[in-house]
Each structure stands twice: as C-alpha cells, then as structure tokens.
mmCIF file of C-alpha atoms in Angstrom:
data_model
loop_
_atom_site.group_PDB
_atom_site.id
_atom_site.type_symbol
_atom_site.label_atom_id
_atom_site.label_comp_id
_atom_site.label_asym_id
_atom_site.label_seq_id
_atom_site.Cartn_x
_atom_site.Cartn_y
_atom_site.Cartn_z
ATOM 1 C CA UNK J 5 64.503 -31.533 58.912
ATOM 2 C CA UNK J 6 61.917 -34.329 59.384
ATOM 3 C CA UNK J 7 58.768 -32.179 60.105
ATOM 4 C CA UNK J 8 56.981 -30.555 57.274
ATOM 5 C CA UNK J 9 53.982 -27.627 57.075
ATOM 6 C CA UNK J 10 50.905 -28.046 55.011
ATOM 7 C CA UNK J 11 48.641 -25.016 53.823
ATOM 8 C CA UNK J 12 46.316 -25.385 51.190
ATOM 9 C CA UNK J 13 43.864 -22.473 49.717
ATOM 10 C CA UNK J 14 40.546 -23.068 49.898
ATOM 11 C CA UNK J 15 39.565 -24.628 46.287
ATOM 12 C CA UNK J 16 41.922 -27.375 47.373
ATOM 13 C CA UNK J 17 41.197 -30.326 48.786
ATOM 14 C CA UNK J 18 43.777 -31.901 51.093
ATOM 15 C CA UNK J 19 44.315 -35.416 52.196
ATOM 16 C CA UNK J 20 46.824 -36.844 54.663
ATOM 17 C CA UNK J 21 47.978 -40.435 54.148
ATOM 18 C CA UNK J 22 49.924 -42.176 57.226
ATOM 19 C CA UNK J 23 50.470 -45.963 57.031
ATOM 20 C CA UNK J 24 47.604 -46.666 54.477
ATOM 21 C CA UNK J 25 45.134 -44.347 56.194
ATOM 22 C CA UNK J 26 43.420 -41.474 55.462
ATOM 23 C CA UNK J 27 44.257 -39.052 58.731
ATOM 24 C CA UNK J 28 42.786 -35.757 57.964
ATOM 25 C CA UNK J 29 41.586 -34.744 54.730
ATOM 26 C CA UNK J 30 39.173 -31.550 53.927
ATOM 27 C CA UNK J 31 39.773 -27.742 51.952
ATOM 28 C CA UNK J 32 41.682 -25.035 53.237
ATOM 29 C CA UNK J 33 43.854 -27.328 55.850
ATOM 30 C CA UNK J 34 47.227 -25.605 57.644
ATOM 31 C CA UNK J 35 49.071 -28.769 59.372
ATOM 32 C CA UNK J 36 52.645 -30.014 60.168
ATOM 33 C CA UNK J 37 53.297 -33.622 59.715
ATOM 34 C CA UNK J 38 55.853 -36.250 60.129
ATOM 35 C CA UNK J 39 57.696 -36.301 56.406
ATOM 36 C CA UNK J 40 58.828 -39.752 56.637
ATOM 37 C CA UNK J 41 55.691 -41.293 57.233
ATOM 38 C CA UNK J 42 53.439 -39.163 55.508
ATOM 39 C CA UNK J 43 51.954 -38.735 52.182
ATOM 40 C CA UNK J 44 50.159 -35.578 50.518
ATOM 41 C CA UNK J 45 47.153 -35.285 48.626
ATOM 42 C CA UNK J 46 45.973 -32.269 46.958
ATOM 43 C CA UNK J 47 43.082 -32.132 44.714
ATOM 44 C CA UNK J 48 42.059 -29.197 42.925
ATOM 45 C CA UNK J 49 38.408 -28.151 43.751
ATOM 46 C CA UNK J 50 38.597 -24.817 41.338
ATOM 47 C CA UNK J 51 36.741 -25.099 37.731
ATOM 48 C CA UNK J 52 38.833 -25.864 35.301
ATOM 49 C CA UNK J 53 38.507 -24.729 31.091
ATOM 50 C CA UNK J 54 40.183 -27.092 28.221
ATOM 51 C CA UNK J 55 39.629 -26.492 24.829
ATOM 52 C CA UNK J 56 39.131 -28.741 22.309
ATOM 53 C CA UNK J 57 39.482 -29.456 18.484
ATOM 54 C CA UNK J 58 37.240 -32.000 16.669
ATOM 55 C CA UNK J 59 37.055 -33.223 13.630
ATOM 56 C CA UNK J 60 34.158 -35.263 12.525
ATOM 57 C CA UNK J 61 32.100 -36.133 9.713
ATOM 58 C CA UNK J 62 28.118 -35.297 9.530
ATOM 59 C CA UNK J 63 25.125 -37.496 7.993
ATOM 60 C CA UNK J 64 26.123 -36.221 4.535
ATOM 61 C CA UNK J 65 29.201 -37.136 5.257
ATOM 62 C CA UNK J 66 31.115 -33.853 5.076
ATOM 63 C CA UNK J 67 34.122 -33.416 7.536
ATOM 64 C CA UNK J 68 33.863 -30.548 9.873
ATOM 65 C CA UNK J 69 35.804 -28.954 12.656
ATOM 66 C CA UNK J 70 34.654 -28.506 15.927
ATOM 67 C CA UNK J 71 36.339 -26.167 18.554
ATOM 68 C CA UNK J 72 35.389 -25.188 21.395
ATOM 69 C CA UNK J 73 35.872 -25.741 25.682
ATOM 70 C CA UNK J 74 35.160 -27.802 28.334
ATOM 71 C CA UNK J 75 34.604 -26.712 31.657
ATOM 72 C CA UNK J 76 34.226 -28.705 34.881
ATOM 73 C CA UNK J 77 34.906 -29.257 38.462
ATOM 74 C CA UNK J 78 35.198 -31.909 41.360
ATOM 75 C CA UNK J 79 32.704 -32.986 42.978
ATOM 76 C CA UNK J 80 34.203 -36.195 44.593
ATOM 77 C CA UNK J 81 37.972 -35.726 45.354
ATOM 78 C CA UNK J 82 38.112 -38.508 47.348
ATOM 79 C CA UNK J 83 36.982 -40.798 43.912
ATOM 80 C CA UNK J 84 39.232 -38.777 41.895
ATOM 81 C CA UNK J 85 42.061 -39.599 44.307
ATOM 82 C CA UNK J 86 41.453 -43.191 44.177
ATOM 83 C CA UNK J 87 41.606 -43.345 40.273
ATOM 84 C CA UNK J 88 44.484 -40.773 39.454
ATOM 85 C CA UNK J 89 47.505 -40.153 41.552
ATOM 86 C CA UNK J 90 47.045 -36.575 43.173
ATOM 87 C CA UNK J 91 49.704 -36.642 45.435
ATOM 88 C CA UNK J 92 52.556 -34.050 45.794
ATOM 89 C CA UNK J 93 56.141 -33.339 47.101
ATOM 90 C CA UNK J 94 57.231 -31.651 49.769
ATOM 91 C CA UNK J 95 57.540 -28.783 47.558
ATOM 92 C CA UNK J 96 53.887 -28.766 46.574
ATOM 93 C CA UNK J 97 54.270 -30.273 43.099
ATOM 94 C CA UNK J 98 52.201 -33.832 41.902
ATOM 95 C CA UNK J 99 54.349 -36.499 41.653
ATOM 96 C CA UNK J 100 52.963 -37.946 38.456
ATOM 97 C CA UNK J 101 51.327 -36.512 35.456
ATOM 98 C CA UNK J 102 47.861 -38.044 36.395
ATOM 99 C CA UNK J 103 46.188 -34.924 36.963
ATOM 100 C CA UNK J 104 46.933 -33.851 33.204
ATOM 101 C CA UNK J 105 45.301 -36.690 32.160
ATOM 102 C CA UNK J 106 42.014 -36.014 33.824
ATOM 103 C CA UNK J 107 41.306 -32.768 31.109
ATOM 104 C CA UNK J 108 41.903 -35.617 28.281
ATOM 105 C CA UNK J 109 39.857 -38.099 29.431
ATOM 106 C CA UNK J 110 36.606 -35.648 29.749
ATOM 107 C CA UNK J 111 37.772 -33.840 26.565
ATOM 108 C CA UNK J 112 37.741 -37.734 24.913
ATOM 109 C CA UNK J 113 34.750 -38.849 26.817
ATOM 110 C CA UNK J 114 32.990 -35.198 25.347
ATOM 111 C CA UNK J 115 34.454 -36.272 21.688
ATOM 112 C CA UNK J 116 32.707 -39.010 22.085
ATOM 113 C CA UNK J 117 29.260 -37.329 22.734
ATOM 114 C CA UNK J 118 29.873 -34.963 20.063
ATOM 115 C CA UNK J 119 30.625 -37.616 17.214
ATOM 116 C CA UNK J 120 27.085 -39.084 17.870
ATOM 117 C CA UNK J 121 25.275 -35.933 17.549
ATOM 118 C CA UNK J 122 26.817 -35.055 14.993
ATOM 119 C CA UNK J 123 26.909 -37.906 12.811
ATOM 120 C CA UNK J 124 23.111 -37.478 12.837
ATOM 121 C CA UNK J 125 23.235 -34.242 11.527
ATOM 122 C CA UNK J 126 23.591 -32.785 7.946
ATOM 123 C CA UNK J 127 26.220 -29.727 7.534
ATOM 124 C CA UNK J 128 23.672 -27.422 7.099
ATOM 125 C CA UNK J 129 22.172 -28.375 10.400
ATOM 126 C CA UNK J 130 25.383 -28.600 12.189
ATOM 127 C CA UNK J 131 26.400 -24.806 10.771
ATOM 128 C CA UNK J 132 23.192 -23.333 12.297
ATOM 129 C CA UNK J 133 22.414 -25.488 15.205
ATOM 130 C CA UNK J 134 25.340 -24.958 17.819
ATOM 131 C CA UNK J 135 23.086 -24.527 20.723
ATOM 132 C CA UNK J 136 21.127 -28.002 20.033
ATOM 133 C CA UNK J 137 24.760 -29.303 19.359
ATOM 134 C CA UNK J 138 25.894 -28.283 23.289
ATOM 135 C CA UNK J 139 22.609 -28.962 25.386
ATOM 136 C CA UNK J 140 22.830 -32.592 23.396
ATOM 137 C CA UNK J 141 26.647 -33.106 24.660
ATOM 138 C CA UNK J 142 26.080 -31.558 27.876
ATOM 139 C CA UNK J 143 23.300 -33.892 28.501
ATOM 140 C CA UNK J 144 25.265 -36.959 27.490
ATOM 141 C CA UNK J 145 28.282 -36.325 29.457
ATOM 142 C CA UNK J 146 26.198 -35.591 32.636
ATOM 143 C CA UNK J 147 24.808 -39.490 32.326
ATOM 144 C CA UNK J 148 28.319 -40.934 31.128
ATOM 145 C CA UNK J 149 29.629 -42.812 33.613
ATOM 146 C CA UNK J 150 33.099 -42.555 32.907
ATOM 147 C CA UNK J 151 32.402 -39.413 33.711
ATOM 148 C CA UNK J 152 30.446 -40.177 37.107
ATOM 149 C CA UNK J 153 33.391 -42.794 38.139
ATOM 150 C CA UNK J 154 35.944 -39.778 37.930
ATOM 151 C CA UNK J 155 34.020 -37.515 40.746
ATOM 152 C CA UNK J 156 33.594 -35.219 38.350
ATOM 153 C CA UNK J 157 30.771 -32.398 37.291
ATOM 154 C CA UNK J 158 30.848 -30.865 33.475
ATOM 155 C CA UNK J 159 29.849 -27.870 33.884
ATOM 156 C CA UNK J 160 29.563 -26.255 30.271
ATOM 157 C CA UNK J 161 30.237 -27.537 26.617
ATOM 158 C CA UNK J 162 30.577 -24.588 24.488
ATOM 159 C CA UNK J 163 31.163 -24.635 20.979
ATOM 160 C CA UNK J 164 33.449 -21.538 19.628
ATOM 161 C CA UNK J 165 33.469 -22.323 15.982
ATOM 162 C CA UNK J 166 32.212 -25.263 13.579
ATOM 163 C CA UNK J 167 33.755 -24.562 10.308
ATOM 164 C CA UNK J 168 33.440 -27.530 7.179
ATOM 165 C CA UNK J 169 36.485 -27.449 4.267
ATOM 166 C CA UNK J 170 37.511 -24.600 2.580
ATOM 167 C CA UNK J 171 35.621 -25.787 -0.640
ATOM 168 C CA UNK J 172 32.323 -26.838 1.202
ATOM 169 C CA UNK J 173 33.117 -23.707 2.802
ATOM 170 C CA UNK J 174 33.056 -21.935 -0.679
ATOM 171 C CA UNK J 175 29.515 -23.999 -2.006
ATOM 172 C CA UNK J 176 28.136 -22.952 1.210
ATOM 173 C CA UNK J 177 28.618 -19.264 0.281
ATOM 174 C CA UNK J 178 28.058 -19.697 -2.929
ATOM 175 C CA UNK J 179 24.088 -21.125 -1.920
ATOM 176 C CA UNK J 180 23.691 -18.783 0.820
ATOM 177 C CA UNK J 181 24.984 -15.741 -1.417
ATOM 178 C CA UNK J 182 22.807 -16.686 -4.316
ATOM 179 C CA UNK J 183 19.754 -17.056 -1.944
ATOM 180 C CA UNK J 184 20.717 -13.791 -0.739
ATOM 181 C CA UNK J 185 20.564 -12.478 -4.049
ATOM 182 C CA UNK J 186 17.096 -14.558 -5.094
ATOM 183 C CA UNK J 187 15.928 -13.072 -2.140
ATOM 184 C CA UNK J 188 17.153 -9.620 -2.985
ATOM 185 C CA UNK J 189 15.496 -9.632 -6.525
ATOM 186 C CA UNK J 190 12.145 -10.832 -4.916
ATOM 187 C CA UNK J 191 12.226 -8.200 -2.899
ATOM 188 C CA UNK J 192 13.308 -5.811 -5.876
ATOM 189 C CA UNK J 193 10.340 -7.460 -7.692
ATOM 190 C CA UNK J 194 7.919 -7.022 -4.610
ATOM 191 C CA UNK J 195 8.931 -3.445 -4.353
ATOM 192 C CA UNK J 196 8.404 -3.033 -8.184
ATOM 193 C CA UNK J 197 4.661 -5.065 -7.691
ATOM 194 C CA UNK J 198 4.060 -3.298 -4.601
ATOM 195 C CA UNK J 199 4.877 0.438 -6.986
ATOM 196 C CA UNK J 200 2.575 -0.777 -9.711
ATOM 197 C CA UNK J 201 -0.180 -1.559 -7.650
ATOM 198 C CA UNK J 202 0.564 1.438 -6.099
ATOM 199 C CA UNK J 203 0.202 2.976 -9.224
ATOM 200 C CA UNK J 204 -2.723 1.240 -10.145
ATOM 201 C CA UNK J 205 -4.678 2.026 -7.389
ATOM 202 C CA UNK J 206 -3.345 5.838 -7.775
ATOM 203 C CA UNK J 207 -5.004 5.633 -11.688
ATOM 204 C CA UNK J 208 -8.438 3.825 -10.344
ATOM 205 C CA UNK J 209 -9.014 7.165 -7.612
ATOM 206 C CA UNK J 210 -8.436 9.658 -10.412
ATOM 207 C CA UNK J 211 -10.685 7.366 -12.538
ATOM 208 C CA UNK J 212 -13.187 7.508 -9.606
ATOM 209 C CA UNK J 213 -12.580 11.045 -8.873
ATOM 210 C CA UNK J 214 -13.167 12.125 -12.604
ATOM 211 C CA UNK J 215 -16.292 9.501 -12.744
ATOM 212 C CA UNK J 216 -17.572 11.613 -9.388
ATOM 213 C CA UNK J 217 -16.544 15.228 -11.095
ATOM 214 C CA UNK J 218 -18.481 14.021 -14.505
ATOM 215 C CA UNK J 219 -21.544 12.474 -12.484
ATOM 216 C CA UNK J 220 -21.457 16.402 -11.104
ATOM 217 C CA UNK J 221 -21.069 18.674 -13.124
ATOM 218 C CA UNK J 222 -24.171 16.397 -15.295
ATOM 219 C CA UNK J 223 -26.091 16.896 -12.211
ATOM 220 C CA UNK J 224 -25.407 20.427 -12.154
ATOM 221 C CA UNK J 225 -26.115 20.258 -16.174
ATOM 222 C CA UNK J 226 -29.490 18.893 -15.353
ATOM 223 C CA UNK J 227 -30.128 21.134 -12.758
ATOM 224 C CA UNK J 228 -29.346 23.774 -15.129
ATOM 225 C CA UNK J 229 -31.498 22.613 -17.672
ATOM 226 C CA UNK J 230 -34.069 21.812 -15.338
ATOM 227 C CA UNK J 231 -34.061 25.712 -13.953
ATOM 228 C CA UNK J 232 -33.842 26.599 -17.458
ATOM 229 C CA UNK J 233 -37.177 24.434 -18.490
ATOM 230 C CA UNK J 234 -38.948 25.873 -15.043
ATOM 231 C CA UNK J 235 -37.700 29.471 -16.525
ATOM 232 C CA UNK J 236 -39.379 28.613 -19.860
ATOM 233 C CA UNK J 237 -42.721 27.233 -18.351
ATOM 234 C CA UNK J 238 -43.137 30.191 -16.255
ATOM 235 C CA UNK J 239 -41.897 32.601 -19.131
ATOM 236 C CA UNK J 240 -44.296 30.491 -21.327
ATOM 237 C CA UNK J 241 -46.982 30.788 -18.655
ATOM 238 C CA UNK J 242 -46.468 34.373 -18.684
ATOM 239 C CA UNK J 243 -46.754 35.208 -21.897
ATOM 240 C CA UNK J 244 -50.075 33.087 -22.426
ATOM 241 C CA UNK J 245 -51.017 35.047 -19.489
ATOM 242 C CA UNK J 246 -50.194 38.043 -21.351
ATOM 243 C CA UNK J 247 -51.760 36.805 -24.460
ATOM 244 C CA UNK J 248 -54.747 35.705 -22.198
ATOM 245 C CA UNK J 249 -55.295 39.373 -20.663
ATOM 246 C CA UNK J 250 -54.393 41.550 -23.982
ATOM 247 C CA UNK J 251 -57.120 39.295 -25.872
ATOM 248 C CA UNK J 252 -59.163 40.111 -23.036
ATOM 249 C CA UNK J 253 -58.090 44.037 -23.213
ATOM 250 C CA UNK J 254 -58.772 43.647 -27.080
ATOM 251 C CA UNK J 255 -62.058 42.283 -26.744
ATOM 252 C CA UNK J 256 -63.205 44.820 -24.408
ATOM 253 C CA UNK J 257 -61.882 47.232 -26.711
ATOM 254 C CA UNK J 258 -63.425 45.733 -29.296
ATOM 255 C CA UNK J 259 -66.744 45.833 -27.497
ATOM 256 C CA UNK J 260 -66.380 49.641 -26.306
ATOM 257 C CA UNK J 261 -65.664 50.151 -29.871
ATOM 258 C CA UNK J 262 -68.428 48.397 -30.699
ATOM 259 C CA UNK J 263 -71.358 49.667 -28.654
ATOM 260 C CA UNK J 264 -69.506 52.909 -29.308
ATOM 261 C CA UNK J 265 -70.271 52.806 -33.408
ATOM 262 C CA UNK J 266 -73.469 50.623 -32.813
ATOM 263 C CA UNK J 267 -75.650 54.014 -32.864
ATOM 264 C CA UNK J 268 -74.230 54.773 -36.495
ATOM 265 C CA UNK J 269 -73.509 51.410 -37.851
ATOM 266 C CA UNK J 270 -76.217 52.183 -40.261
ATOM 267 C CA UNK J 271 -75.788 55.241 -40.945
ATOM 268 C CA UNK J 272 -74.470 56.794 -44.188
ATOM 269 C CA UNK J 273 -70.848 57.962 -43.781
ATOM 270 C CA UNK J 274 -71.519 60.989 -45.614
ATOM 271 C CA UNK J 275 -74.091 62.183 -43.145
ATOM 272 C CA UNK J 276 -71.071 62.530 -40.023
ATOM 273 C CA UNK J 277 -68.798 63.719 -42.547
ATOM 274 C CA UNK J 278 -71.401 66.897 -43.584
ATOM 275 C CA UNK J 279 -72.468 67.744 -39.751
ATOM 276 C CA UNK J 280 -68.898 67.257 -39.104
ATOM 277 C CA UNK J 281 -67.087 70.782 -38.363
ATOM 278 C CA UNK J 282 -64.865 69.987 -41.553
ATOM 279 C CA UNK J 283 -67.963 69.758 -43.819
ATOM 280 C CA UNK J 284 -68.005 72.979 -45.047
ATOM 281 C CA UNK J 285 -64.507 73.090 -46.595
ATOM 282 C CA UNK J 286 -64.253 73.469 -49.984
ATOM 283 C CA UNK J 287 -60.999 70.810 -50.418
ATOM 284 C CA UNK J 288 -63.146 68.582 -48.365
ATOM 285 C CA UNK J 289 -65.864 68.061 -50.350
ATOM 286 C CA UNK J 290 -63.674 68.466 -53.464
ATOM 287 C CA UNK J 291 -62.306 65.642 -52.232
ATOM 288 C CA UNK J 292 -65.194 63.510 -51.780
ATOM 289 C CA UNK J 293 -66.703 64.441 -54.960
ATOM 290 C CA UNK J 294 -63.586 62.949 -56.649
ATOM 291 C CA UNK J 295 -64.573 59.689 -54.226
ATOM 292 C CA UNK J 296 -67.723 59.407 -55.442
ATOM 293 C CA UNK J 297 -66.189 59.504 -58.945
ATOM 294 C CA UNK J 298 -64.059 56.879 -58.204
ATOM 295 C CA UNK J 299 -66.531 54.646 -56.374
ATOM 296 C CA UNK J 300 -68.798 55.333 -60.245
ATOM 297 C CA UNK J 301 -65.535 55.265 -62.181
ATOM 298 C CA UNK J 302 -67.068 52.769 -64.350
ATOM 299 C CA UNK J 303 -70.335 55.380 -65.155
ATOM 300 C CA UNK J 304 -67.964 57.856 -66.328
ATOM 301 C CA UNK J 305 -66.225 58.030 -70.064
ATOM 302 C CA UNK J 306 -64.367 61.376 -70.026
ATOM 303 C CA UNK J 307 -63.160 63.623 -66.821
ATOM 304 C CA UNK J 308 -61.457 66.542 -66.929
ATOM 305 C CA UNK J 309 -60.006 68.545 -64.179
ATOM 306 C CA UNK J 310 -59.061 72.306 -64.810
ATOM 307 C CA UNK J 311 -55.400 73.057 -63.401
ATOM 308 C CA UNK J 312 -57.505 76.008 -60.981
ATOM 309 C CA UNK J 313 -59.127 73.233 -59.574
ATOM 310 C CA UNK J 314 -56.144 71.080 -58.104
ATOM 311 C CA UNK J 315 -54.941 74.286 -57.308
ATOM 312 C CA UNK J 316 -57.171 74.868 -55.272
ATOM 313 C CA UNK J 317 -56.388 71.738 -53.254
ATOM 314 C CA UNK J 318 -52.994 73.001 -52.431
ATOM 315 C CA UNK J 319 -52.622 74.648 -49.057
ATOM 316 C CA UNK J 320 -52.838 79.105 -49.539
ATOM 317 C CA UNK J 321 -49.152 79.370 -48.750
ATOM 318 C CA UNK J 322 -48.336 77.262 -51.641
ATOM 319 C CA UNK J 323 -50.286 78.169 -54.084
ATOM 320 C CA UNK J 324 -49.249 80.091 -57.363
ATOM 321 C CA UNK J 325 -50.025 83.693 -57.560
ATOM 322 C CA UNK J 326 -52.560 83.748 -60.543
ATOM 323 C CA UNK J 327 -55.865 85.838 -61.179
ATOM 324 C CA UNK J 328 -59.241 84.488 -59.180
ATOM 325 C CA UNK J 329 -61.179 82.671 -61.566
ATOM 326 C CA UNK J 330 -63.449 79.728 -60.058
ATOM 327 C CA UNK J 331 -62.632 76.231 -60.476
ATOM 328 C CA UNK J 332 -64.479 73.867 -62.630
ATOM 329 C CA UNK J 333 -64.329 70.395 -63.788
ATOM 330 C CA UNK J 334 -66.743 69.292 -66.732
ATOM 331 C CA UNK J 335 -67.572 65.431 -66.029
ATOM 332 C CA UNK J 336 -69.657 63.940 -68.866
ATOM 333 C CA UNK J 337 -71.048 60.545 -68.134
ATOM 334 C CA UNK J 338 -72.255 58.002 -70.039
ATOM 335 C CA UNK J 339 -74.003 54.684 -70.002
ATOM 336 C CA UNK J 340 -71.529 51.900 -70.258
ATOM 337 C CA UNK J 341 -74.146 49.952 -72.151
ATOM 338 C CA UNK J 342 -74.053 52.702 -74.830
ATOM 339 C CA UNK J 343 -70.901 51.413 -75.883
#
C-alpha cells in the first residue's frame, strides 16, 4: 500500500517534505500522503526535563557536585529541523538519534554556564547561594547562541543538590557545628548576663524600696518627735500657766492673809490668846506659863514641877484617881550674872 495517514497531537509540529519542498507543515495536522515521494517531519513542541550531574571546582578550588534539571521547549521547529534530523518512519519513529542529542547539547551548553559561575565562587558561597547560582545560568543560556541557533527556549535551570567531598563535607560540619555551639554558649552566656542583670536590678528596687521605707518611717520618727516636742511646749506652757495663776492665787492669798492680820500685826499674841474663848482654861495657861519659862529659860536656875501639876494636864478620863490637892510648881529665879 503506497498511501500513508498522518495525525499528529497537538504539541507536535509536523512537516511534509515532497521533492525538496516543504508542502504543509504546522501542529495538530491529520493528512494522507504519497509514501514514495514523501518525507515526515515531526518535532516535538511539548517541554521537555533532563537532569544533569556536574562536577566542578570553585574559586578555592574545592570540587563540588552539581545536580539538578533542565527544562525547555521549541520555539523554532523549523530551525531545529534544519540542524538535527527530525524525521520519522512510516511507523512514527525518528529515523536517527538526532533528537537525543538535542537534551545533550543544552545540558553541555548549561555546563558550560555553570562552570563560569561557579569558578567565581568559594564553597561556602556555592553551598548557600543556589538561587544566585540558577538566575546566573538561566541568564547565560538565554543569550547563548548555540542555544538561539537550535530554536530553542530554556525554560528553567534548577539546581536539586550541590554537595562538595565527603571530607570537605565533614570540615564543613565540623565549622558550622562548632559555630552552632559558639553560638549556643553565647546565648547560654547572654541568658546567664541577661539573669544577673536581672538580678541586679531585682537587688537595686529592694535597695530603693528599703531606702524609701527608712526615709519613712524617719519621717514618721520626726513627725513623732515633732508632736512629741509640740506636746511638751504646750504641756510646758501649761504648767507655767499653772505656775503663773497659783502664784497669782498665792499672792492673793497672801494679801487676804495679809490685810486680814494687818489689824493685829502689832499686837501682843497673848492679848487674842486671853479674850480668846480658850483663855480661861486652866491647861491653857499652864501651858503658856511653861512658854514663858522657856522663852526666860536662861533667867531661871532651878524649876520644879509637882507630879499634881502635869497631872493636871492630862485629859479627866485619864487621870489617876488620887485625893484633890492643888497643883504647884516652886520656880526660883536667879540672875545669871550672880553666877
């Protein structure tokens, strides 16, 4: 059978060759055609993922591995056609291996890219800058023209993993863990400073707080000793206000008393004591008789005094039961110049 059919999906782009000449070409075409004089082309519009591997050295000259994948797409299947053979058998398979070739020639072309950027890296910057490491590919490949001559649009450059040698590896850890650890001990140390000046600032408030309760209770001392002193002024005012009125009291007493005994001031004391209602009594006058003695004790050289006499001092219900007789008392005086 000499007549052949042609359906393509539509992320494939379809070209019909007859004598040289490009005789219908586009996506999605359903066509029959004359197999003897008729050759197939069938590019792949869909996006397309190859990984990579790399292995590459940085500044510091430590070898790393780089894996990750490419992804990209047609743009121009007509300039992809013209470089690499795209066409197929009957059956629908390429006739070369041409298209396999494309994914090594971008994943080369991306090597490429990636060897300069990072060859002007150090490891530590290549570790912890894999965005910076795809946006700087990504740009290069979209202005390679080996890339542009192929018809072809990267579309991402992602990097999975970027791991250095299993000793570098090791260092790395060894830095980052020990960081880790200086970190955690400043920390520790911070948390300790941080405690202390907790502390410390704990200490100064009850310092502060006993400084305010002293400065207190002194005022309330003083204010004590204050009401206390007002207390003793106005006790002390009261008392030489008492003072004050019982001198006055006294000297009006004094004066009563005074202008009381100013009519007898001169008189004998004898003279009241006789009109007196007393004067008559026998004891009485006993009594001042042995006065006037006394007052002339020095007149008189021999006294004596009966026992009837003192006797008769004593009260009557006292007195011994003894015959009347009348008291006497012989007083002989005598001139102490006799002597």
């Amino acid at each position: 059978m000499f007549f052949g059919y042609m359906k393509s999906t539509p992320t494939t782009y379809v070209m019909q060759y007859r004598d040289g000449e490009v005789v219908r070409e586009g996506a999605g075409l359903s066509f029959l055609y004359w197999k003897p004089a008729t050759t197939l082309v069938a590019v792949p519009l869909s996006s397309a993922d190859v990984p990579f591997a790399f292995n590459e050295v940085t500044r510091d000259f430590q070898p790393v591995t780089i894996q990750g994948q490419l992804t990209y797409r047609v743009d121009d299947p007509r300039k992809l056609a013209g470089l690499l053979d795209y066409s197929i058998t009957p059956s629908g398979r390429h006739r070369s291996e041409d298209p396999e070739k494309l994914a090594d020639r971008l994943v080369q072309a991306a090597q490429v890219r990636a060897r300069a950027v990072v060859q002007s890296l150090s490891l530590r910057e290549v570790l912890v800058q894999s965005d910076m490491l795809e946006a700087r590919v990504l740009a290069a490949l979209a202005e390679a023209e080996s890339v542009k001559a192929l018809g072809v649009h990267v579309m991402a450059f992602s990097v999975l993993s970027i791991q250095p040698t299993p000793e570098m590896a090791r260092a790395l850890e060894a830095a980052a863990r020990e960081g880790l650890q200086r970190e955690a001990d400043e920390a520790i140390y911070a948390r300790r400073n941080a405690a202390v000046e907790q502390e410390r600032r704990i200490k100064e408030s009850e310092l502060a707080t006993e400084l305010v309760v002293e400065e207190r209770q002194r005022q309330i001392r003083e204010a004590k000793m204050a009401a206390d002193i007002a207390v003793e002024e106005q006790r002390a005012a009261l008392m030489e206000r008492w003072v004050q009125n019982e001198r006055q009291s006294a000297d009006a007493r004094a004066y009563t008393l005074e202008k009381t005994l100013e009519p007898v001031r001169n008189m004998d004391w004898k003279t009241p004591l006789a009109t007196s209602s007393n004067g008559g009594d026998p004891a009485l006058n006993i009594a001042l008789a042995f006065r006037e003695m006394g007052e002339n004790a020095e007149r008189i050289g021999e006294l004596n005094v009966s026992p009837d006499l003192l006797r008769s001092l004593l009260p009557a219900d006292s007195r011994p039961h003894k015959p009347n007789k009348p008291p006497r008392a012989e007083v002989q005086t005598f001139d102490p110049r006799d002597r």
